[in-house]
Amino acid sequence: MLEQVLGFLQAMADQTGIAHFWWGNVVMIAIGCTMILLAIVKKYEPLLLIGIGFACVISNVPGSDLILPGGLFNYAYHGVELLVIPPLIFFGVGAMTDFGPMIAHPKLVVLGAMAHLGIFISLIGAKALGFSLNEAGAIGIIGGADGPMAVFVCVKLAPHLLPQVAVAAYSYMALMPLIQPPVMKLLTSKKERQIRMKQMRPVSRLEKIAFPIVIGIVVNLFFPPVAPLITMLMLGNLFKECLVTDRLYKTAANDLMNVIIIILTVAIGSTMNAEKFLTVKTIEIIVLGLIAFLGGTASGVIGAKVMNLFLKEGEKINPLLGSAGIASVPIAARVAHIVAVKEDRENLLIYHAMGPNLAGVFGTAISGGIMLALLGVK
């Protein structure tokens, strides 16, 4: 009788996830909980980290059907894998974005290019570690700090690396308030961080309407591999700036964007399964991604300092704006603003920082487009 009871209990235990629980699951659950904690306590991009962290926790509970084929999280991942979600993210971002700072101060656009050195640093590093050229390109694009673009390029070049690349890109984007400030402070003096920018000229409605149309044409002509993303970005922005499609622009900027963020974060977090994630290759990609972010931040700040050598007194640029040149909108701009305000409470850089930040989006798109074209990927 006792043997039958024990056998019954053993059979029940085998049907639960407990029998398949291992230390890797504990590590990944701890990582997921840390993300949630940082989002709630430190308020580090909670819109990203809470969804990613929770999905990471659930995907590491053995026996969960959510991540299996046919499961809800699995369907969310297919939306990312089939490149439906990234263009919709760009659509929502476009509807939320004012390109006025970029149009009004074109000089700051240069910083959007200078801050992309991280892409090439991580690309070279990945190739040196033995990754193929396509894999190195997919890893390198992490340095652009543009999550949807990283996903888009990775699916085209190395779809098998999508979980690692997506997690690295979005995790580092969310942790930028932690990653960037030490580099920014190391490379600038207190006096440089206190530089105040001149007020920008007003941008006309005609300029704001013409901008998305012109950019849409140019990108489709010269950079067709990344045209779906930038086209949707420009469409969302045109809805906003034309002032006659309020319902569409508000839906894109709010309701649709919120739904897409939920799907995206759940999809990314669900890929953080211990068996696939705790590998040497993943660690290499995570480290290369961090180096890319640090390199991009440093090159942007140094680029701004170099520009100041050729500018007259009174026209100099606050070097913190260089760090905003990576494409994480508006996170990078917000970090530059916060660091500046800590030095001078009246030095409000956020509007100025949006110029190089938005330029960084185009910089990443151009880098990704060139990479795809050179590797013969359409």
Tab-separated table of N, CA and C in Angstrom, residues 11-111:
chain	number	residue	atom	x	y	z
A	11	ALA	N	4.520	9.993	-9.399
A	11	ALA	CA	3.903	10.264	-10.706
A	11	ALA	C	3.369	11.693	-10.770
A	12	MET	N	2.768	12.139	-9.648
A	12	MET	CA	2.260	13.518	-9.602
A	12	MET	C	3.408	14.520	-9.706
A	13	ALA	N	4.510	14.235	-8.988
A	13	ALA	CA	5.668	15.141	-9.008
A	13	ALA	C	6.255	15.245	-10.410
A	14	ASP	N	6.250	14.088	-11.128
A	14	ASP	CA	6.801	14.087	-12.485
A	14	ASP	C	5.966	14.937	-13.441
A	15	GLN	N	4.691	15.121	-13.113
A	15	GLN	CA	3.814	15.915	-13.967
A	15	GLN	C	3.961	17.417	-13.710
A	16	THR	N	4.636	17.792	-12.647
A	16	THR	CA	4.829	19.217	-12.331
A	16	THR	C	6.174	19.683	-12.866
A	17	GLY	N	6.407	20.979	-12.754
A	17	GLY	CA	7.675	21.531	-13.211
A	17	GLY	C	8.808	21.315	-12.235
A	18	ILE	N	8.489	20.890	-11.011
A	18	ILE	CA	9.520	20.750	-9.971
A	18	ILE	C	10.591	19.745	-10.385
A	19	ALA	N	10.162	18.671	-11.045
A	19	ALA	CA	11.105	17.616	-11.424
A	19	ALA	C	12.143	18.105	-12.433
A	20	HIS	N	11.814	19.165	-13.169
A	20	HIS	CA	12.710	19.655	-14.222
A	20	HIS	C	13.400	20.963	-13.838
A	21	PHE	N	13.250	21.349	-12.588
A	21	PHE	CA	13.837	22.610	-12.118
A	21	PHE	C	15.342	22.443	-11.930
A	22	TRP	N	16.151	23.383	-12.437
A	22	TRP	CA	17.602	23.317	-12.253
A	22	TRP	C	18.140	24.713	-11.950
A	23	TRP	N	19.449	24.778	-11.613
A	23	TRP	CA	20.020	26.038	-11.140
A	23	TRP	C	19.921	27.154	-12.180
A	24	GLY	N	19.933	26.782	-13.467
A	24	GLY	CA	19.815	27.798	-14.513
A	24	GLY	C	18.502	28.553	-14.427
A	25	ASN	N	17.429	27.826	-14.096
A	25	ASN	CA	16.128	28.480	-13.921
A	25	ASN	C	16.163	29.480	-12.774
A	26	VAL	N	16.846	29.110	-11.700
A	26	VAL	CA	16.959	30.004	-10.535
A	26	VAL	C	17.688	31.289	-10.921
A	27	VAL	N	18.780	31.141	-11.687
A	27	VAL	CA	19.565	32.312	-12.118
A	27	VAL	C	18.710	33.250	-12.963
A	28	MET	N	17.998	32.701	-13.940
A	28	MET	CA	17.203	33.537	-14.845
A	28	MET	C	16.001	34.148	-14.133
A	29	ILE	N	15.399	33.415	-13.198
A	29	ILE	CA	14.299	33.988	-12.409
A	29	ILE	C	14.815	35.151	-11.570
A	30	ALA	N	16.021	34.996	-11.019
A	30	ALA	CA	16.633	36.086	-10.243
A	30	ALA	C	16.893	37.304	-11.127
A	31	ILE	N	17.351	37.068	-12.365
A	31	ILE	CA	17.587	38.174	-13.304
A	31	ILE	C	16.273	38.877	-13.631
A	32	GLY	N	15.227	38.093	-13.883
A	32	GLY	CA	13.917	38.679	-14.172
A	32	GLY	C	13.389	39.503	-13.011
A	33	CYS	N	13.532	38.980	-11.786
A	33	CYS	CA	13.081	39.714	-10.592
A	33	CYS	C	13.895	40.991	-10.390
A	34	THR	N	15.189	40.936	-10.720
A	34	THR	CA	16.038	42.130	-10.610
A	34	THR	C	15.558	43.217	-11.565
A	35	MET	N	15.179	42.824	-12.775
A	35	MET	CA	14.646	43.785	-13.748
A	35	MET	C	13.381	44.457	-13.212
A	36	ILE	N	12.495	43.643	-12.661
A	36	ILE	CA	11.249	44.187	-12.108
A	36	ILE	C	11.552	45.135	-10.955
A	37	LEU	N	12.501	44.754	-10.113
A	37	LEU	CA	12.890	45.579	-8.965
A	37	LEU	C	13.463	46.921	-9.421
A	38	LEU	N	14.341	46.890	-10.417
A	38	LEU	CA	14.931	48.131	-10.938
A	38	LEU	C	13.856	49.039	-11.529
A	39	ALA	N	12.875	48.431	-12.186
A	39	ALA	CA	11.796	49.213	-12.791
A	39	ALA	C	10.928	49.885	-11.733
A	40	ILE	N	10.640	49.166	-10.652
A	40	ILE	CA	9.735	49.691	-9.624
A	40	ILE	C	10.450	50.625	-8.653
A	41	VAL	N	11.617	50.200	-8.166
A	41	VAL	CA	12.333	50.975	-7.145
A	41	VAL	C	13.103	52.139	-7.758
A	42	LYS	N	13.878	51.846	-8.808
A	42	LYS	CA	14.718	52.876	-9.436
A	42	LYS	C	14.024	53.596	-10.586
A	43	LYS	N	12.864	53.048	-10.998
A	43	LYS	CA	12.105	53.611	-12.120
A	43	LYS	C	12.924	53.643	-13.412
A	44	TYR	N	13.748	52.627	-13.633
A	44	TYR	CA	14.516	52.497	-14.873
A	44	TYR	C	13.608	51.925	-15.964
A	45	GLU	N	13.074	52.788	-16.797
A	45	GLU	CA	12.231	52.402	-17.930
A	45	GLU	C	11.261	51.271	-17.581
A	46	PRO	N	10.331	51.530	-16.669
A	46	PRO	CA	9.398	50.474	-16.247
A	46	PRO	C	8.544	49.916	-17.384
A	47	LEU	N	8.256	50.734	-18.401
A	47	LEU	CA	7.444	50.240	-19.517
A	47	LEU	C	8.126	49.083	-20.238
A	48	LEU	N	9.441	49.048	-20.196
A	48	LEU	CA	10.184	47.960	-20.829
A	48	LEU	C	10.514	46.839	-19.846
A	49	LEU	N	11.086	47.217	-18.703
A	49	LEU	CA	11.667	46.209	-17.812
A	49	LEU	C	10.642	45.340	-17.102
A	50	ILE	N	9.481	45.883	-16.770
A	50	ILE	CA	8.499	45.061	-16.046
A	50	ILE	C	8.003	43.919	-16.932
A	51	GLY	N	7.653	44.228	-18.179
A	51	GLY	CA	7.193	43.181	-19.093
A	51	GLY	C	8.272	42.160	-19.395
A	52	ILE	N	9.492	42.648	-19.673
A	52	ILE	CA	10.605	41.735	-19.968
A	52	ILE	C	10.916	40.867	-18.751
A	53	GLY	N	10.988	41.500	-17.580
A	53	GLY	CA	11.323	40.773	-16.358
A	53	GLY	C	10.296	39.714	-16.003
A	54	PHE	N	9.010	40.069	-16.095
A	54	PHE	CA	7.957	39.109	-15.734
A	54	PHE	C	7.945	37.928	-16.702
A	55	ALA	N	8.051	38.214	-17.999
A	55	ALA	CA	8.063	37.127	-18.986
A	55	ALA	C	9.293	36.244	-18.808
A	56	CYS	N	10.413	36.844	-18.406
A	56	CYS	CA	11.633	36.073	-18.127
A	56	CYS	C	11.397	35.106	-16.965
A	57	VAL	N	10.750	35.585	-15.924
A	57	VAL	CA	10.456	34.736	-14.757
A	57	VAL	C	9.567	33.562	-15.166
A	58	ILE	N	8.470	33.867	-15.861
A	58	ILE	CA	7.507	32.822	-16.223
A	58	ILE	C	8.112	31.807	-17.191
A	59	SER	N	8.930	32.289	-18.138
A	59	SER	CA	9.512	31.372	-19.131
A	59	SER	C	10.532	30.427	-18.511
A	60	ASN	N	10.953	30.706	-17.282
A	60	ASN	CA	11.909	29.836	-16.602
A	60	ASN	C	11.271	28.988	-15.511
A	61	VAL	N	9.958	28.963	-15.495
A	61	VAL	CA	9.237	28.030	-14.622
A	61	VAL	C	8.957	26.777	-15.450
A	62	PRO	N	9.630	25.656	-15.170
A	62	PRO	CA	9.446	24.444	-15.979
A	62	PRO	C	7.977	24.026	-16.026
A	63	GLY	N	7.547	23.637	-17.213
A	63	GLY	CA	6.174	23.181	-17.364
A	63	GLY	C	5.223	24.250	-17.857
A	64	SER	N	5.678	25.508	-17.936
A	64	SER	CA	4.804	26.576	-18.413
A	64	SER	C	4.531	26.400	-19.903
A	65	ASP	N	3.253	26.389	-20.266
A	65	ASP	CA	2.873	26.204	-21.673
A	65	ASP	C	2.905	27.512	-22.462
A	66	LEU	N	3.093	28.628	-21.783
A	66	LEU	CA	3.017	29.926	-22.458
A	66	LEU	C	4.084	30.097	-23.532
A	67	ILE	N	5.263	29.479	-23.322
A	67	ILE	CA	6.358	29.676	-24.276
A	67	ILE	C	6.446	28.552	-25.305
A	68	LEU	N	5.612	27.535	-25.169
A	68	LEU	CA	5.630	26.426	-26.117
A	68	LEU	C	4.886	26.815	-27.388
A	69	PRO	N	5.122	26.128	-28.509
A	69	PRO	CA	4.360	26.412	-29.732
A	69	PRO	C	2.860	26.377	-29.462
A	70	GLY	N	2.178	27.435	-29.860
A	70	GLY	CA	0.756	27.558	-29.576
A	70	GLY	C	0.453	28.335	-28.320
A	71	GLY	N	1.480	28.603	-27.499
A	71	GLY	CA	1.289	29.388	-26.279
A	71	GLY	C	1.221	30.880	-26.573
A	72	LEU	N	0.655	31.634	-25.653
A	72	LEU	CA	0.453	33.071	-25.861
A	72	LEU	C	1.771	33.811	-26.075
A	73	PHE	N	2.764	33.536	-25.225
A	73	PHE	CA	4.059	34.207	-25.363
A	73	PHE	C	4.718	33.844	-26.694
A	74	ASN	N	4.502	32.605	-27.131
A	74	ASN	CA	5.083	32.156	-28.395
A	74	ASN	C	4.492	32.921	-29.575
A	75	TYR	N	3.191	33.182	-29.517
A	75	TYR	CA	2.557	33.974	-30.578
A	75	TYR	C	3.080	35.412	-30.576
A	76	ALA	N	3.303	35.953	-29.385
A	76	ALA	CA	3.862	37.306	-29.290
A	76	ALA	C	5.244	37.349	-29.938
A	77	TYR	N	6.031	36.298	-29.710
A	77	TYR	CA	7.376	36.239	-30.294
A	77	TYR	C	7.316	36.165	-31.821
A	78	HIS	N	6.320	35.461	-32.344
A	78	HIS	CA	6.183	35.373	-33.803
A	78	HIS	C	5.935	36.755	-34.413
A	79	GLY	N	5.241	37.620	-33.690
A	79	GLY	CA	5.022	38.982	-34.182
A	79	GLY	C	6.322	39.741	-34.362
A	80	VAL	N	7.270	39.470	-33.466
A	80	VAL	CA	8.603	40.084	-33.575
A	80	VAL	C	9.395	39.408	-34.683
A	81	GLU	N	9.365	38.084	-34.692
A	81	GLU	CA	10.156	37.292	-35.641
A	81	GLU	C	9.730	37.549	-37.085
A	82	LEU	N	8.443	37.785	-37.301
A	82	LEU	CA	7.922	38.024	-38.652
A	82	LEU	C	7.985	39.499	-39.046
A	83	LEU	N	8.629	40.311	-38.201
A	83	LEU	CA	8.847	41.745	-38.467
A	83	LEU	C	7.545	42.529	-38.607
A	84	VAL	N	6.544	42.151	-37.801
A	84	VAL	CA	5.306	42.930	-37.730
A	84	VAL	C	5.424	43.999	-36.643
A	85	ILE	N	5.982	43.627	-35.499
A	85	ILE	CA	6.053	44.526	-34.346
A	85	ILE	C	7.018	45.698	-34.544
A	86	PRO	N	8.261	45.490	-35.037
A	86	PRO	CA	9.190	46.633	-35.151
A	86	PRO	C	8.663	47.820	-35.960
A	87	PRO	N	8.062	47.623	-37.156
A	87	PRO	CA	7.519	48.784	-37.870
A	87	PRO	C	6.391	49.486	-37.114
A	88	LEU	N	5.580	48.712	-36.389
A	88	LEU	CA	4.496	49.327	-35.619
A	88	LEU	C	5.041	50.147	-34.452
A	89	ILE	N	6.154	49.695	-33.860
A	89	ILE	CA	6.816	50.487	-32.819
A	89	ILE	C	7.274	51.821	-33.401
A	90	PHE	N	7.888	51.780	-34.575
A	90	PHE	CA	8.334	53.010	-35.229
A	90	PHE	C	7.151	53.914	-35.568
A	91	PHE	N	6.037	53.319	-35.947
A	91	PHE	CA	4.826	54.086	-36.246
A	91	PHE	C	4.378	54.870	-35.015
A	92	GLY	N	4.329	54.194	-33.878
A	92	GLY	CA	3.944	54.859	-32.636
A	92	GLY	C	4.934	55.914	-32.208
A	93	VAL	N	6.238	55.612	-32.348
A	93	VAL	CA	7.274	56.588	-31.988
A	93	VAL	C	7.149	57.832	-32.858
A	94	GLY	N	6.887	57.637	-34.147
A	94	GLY	CA	6.721	58.779	-35.048
A	94	GLY	C	5.571	59.674	-34.633
A	95	ALA	N	4.476	59.055	-34.186
A	95	ALA	CA	3.315	59.830	-33.750
A	95	ALA	C	3.571	60.578	-32.448
A	96	MET	N	4.559	60.144	-31.682
A	96	MET	CA	4.880	60.785	-30.403
A	96	MET	C	5.989	61.830	-30.529
A	97	THR	N	6.613	61.914	-31.704
A	97	THR	CA	7.866	62.657	-31.835
A	97	THR	C	7.692	64.011	-32.501
A	98	ASP	N	8.402	64.984	-31.960
A	98	ASP	CA	8.499	66.308	-32.573
A	98	ASP	C	9.896	66.429	-33.180
A	99	PHE	N	9.976	66.477	-34.497
A	99	PHE	CA	11.275	66.587	-35.164
A	99	PHE	C	11.771	68.028	-35.228
A	100	GLY	N	11.050	68.941	-34.579
A	100	GLY	CA	11.437	70.351	-34.573
A	100	GLY	C	12.879	70.606	-34.163
A	101	PRO	N	13.374	70.008	-33.048
A	101	PRO	CA	14.759	70.259	-32.631
A	101	PRO	C	15.788	69.854	-33.686
A	102	MET	N	15.498	68.795	-34.403
A	102	MET	CA	16.422	68.328	-35.439
A	102	MET	C	16.398	69.265	-36.649
A	103	ILE	N	15.219	69.755	-37.000
A	103	ILE	CA	15.091	70.671	-38.136
A	103	ILE	C	15.688	72.031	-37.792
A	104	ALA	N	15.465	72.485	-36.557
A	104	ALA	CA	15.903	73.823	-36.147
A	104	ALA	C	17.406	73.922	-35.945
A	105	HIS	N	18.038	72.826	-35.554
A	105	HIS	CA	19.472	72.872	-35.238
A	105	HIS	C	20.185	71.737	-35.977
A	106	PRO	N	20.305	71.840	-37.308
A	106	PRO	CA	20.889	70.742	-38.097
A	106	PRO	C	22.333	70.416	-37.733
A	107	LYS	N	23.025	71.372	-37.110
A	107	LYS	CA	24.411	71.129	-36.703
A	107	LYS	C	24.503	69.947	-35.734
A	108	LEU	N	23.466	69.777	-34.911
A	108	LEU	CA	23.475	68.697	-33.924
A	108	LEU	C	23.279	67.323	-34.561
A	109	VAL	N	22.845	67.316	-35.835
A	109	VAL	CA	22.655	66.046	-36.532
A	109	VAL	C	23.974	65.278	-36.627
A	110	VAL	N	25.078	66.017	-36.707
A	110	VAL	CA	26.405	65.391	-36.800
A	110	VAL	C	26.653	64.470	-35.606
A	111	LEU	N	26.130	64.874	-34.439
A	111	LEU	CA	26.339	64.066	-33.233
A	111	LEU	C	25.645	62.713	-33.346
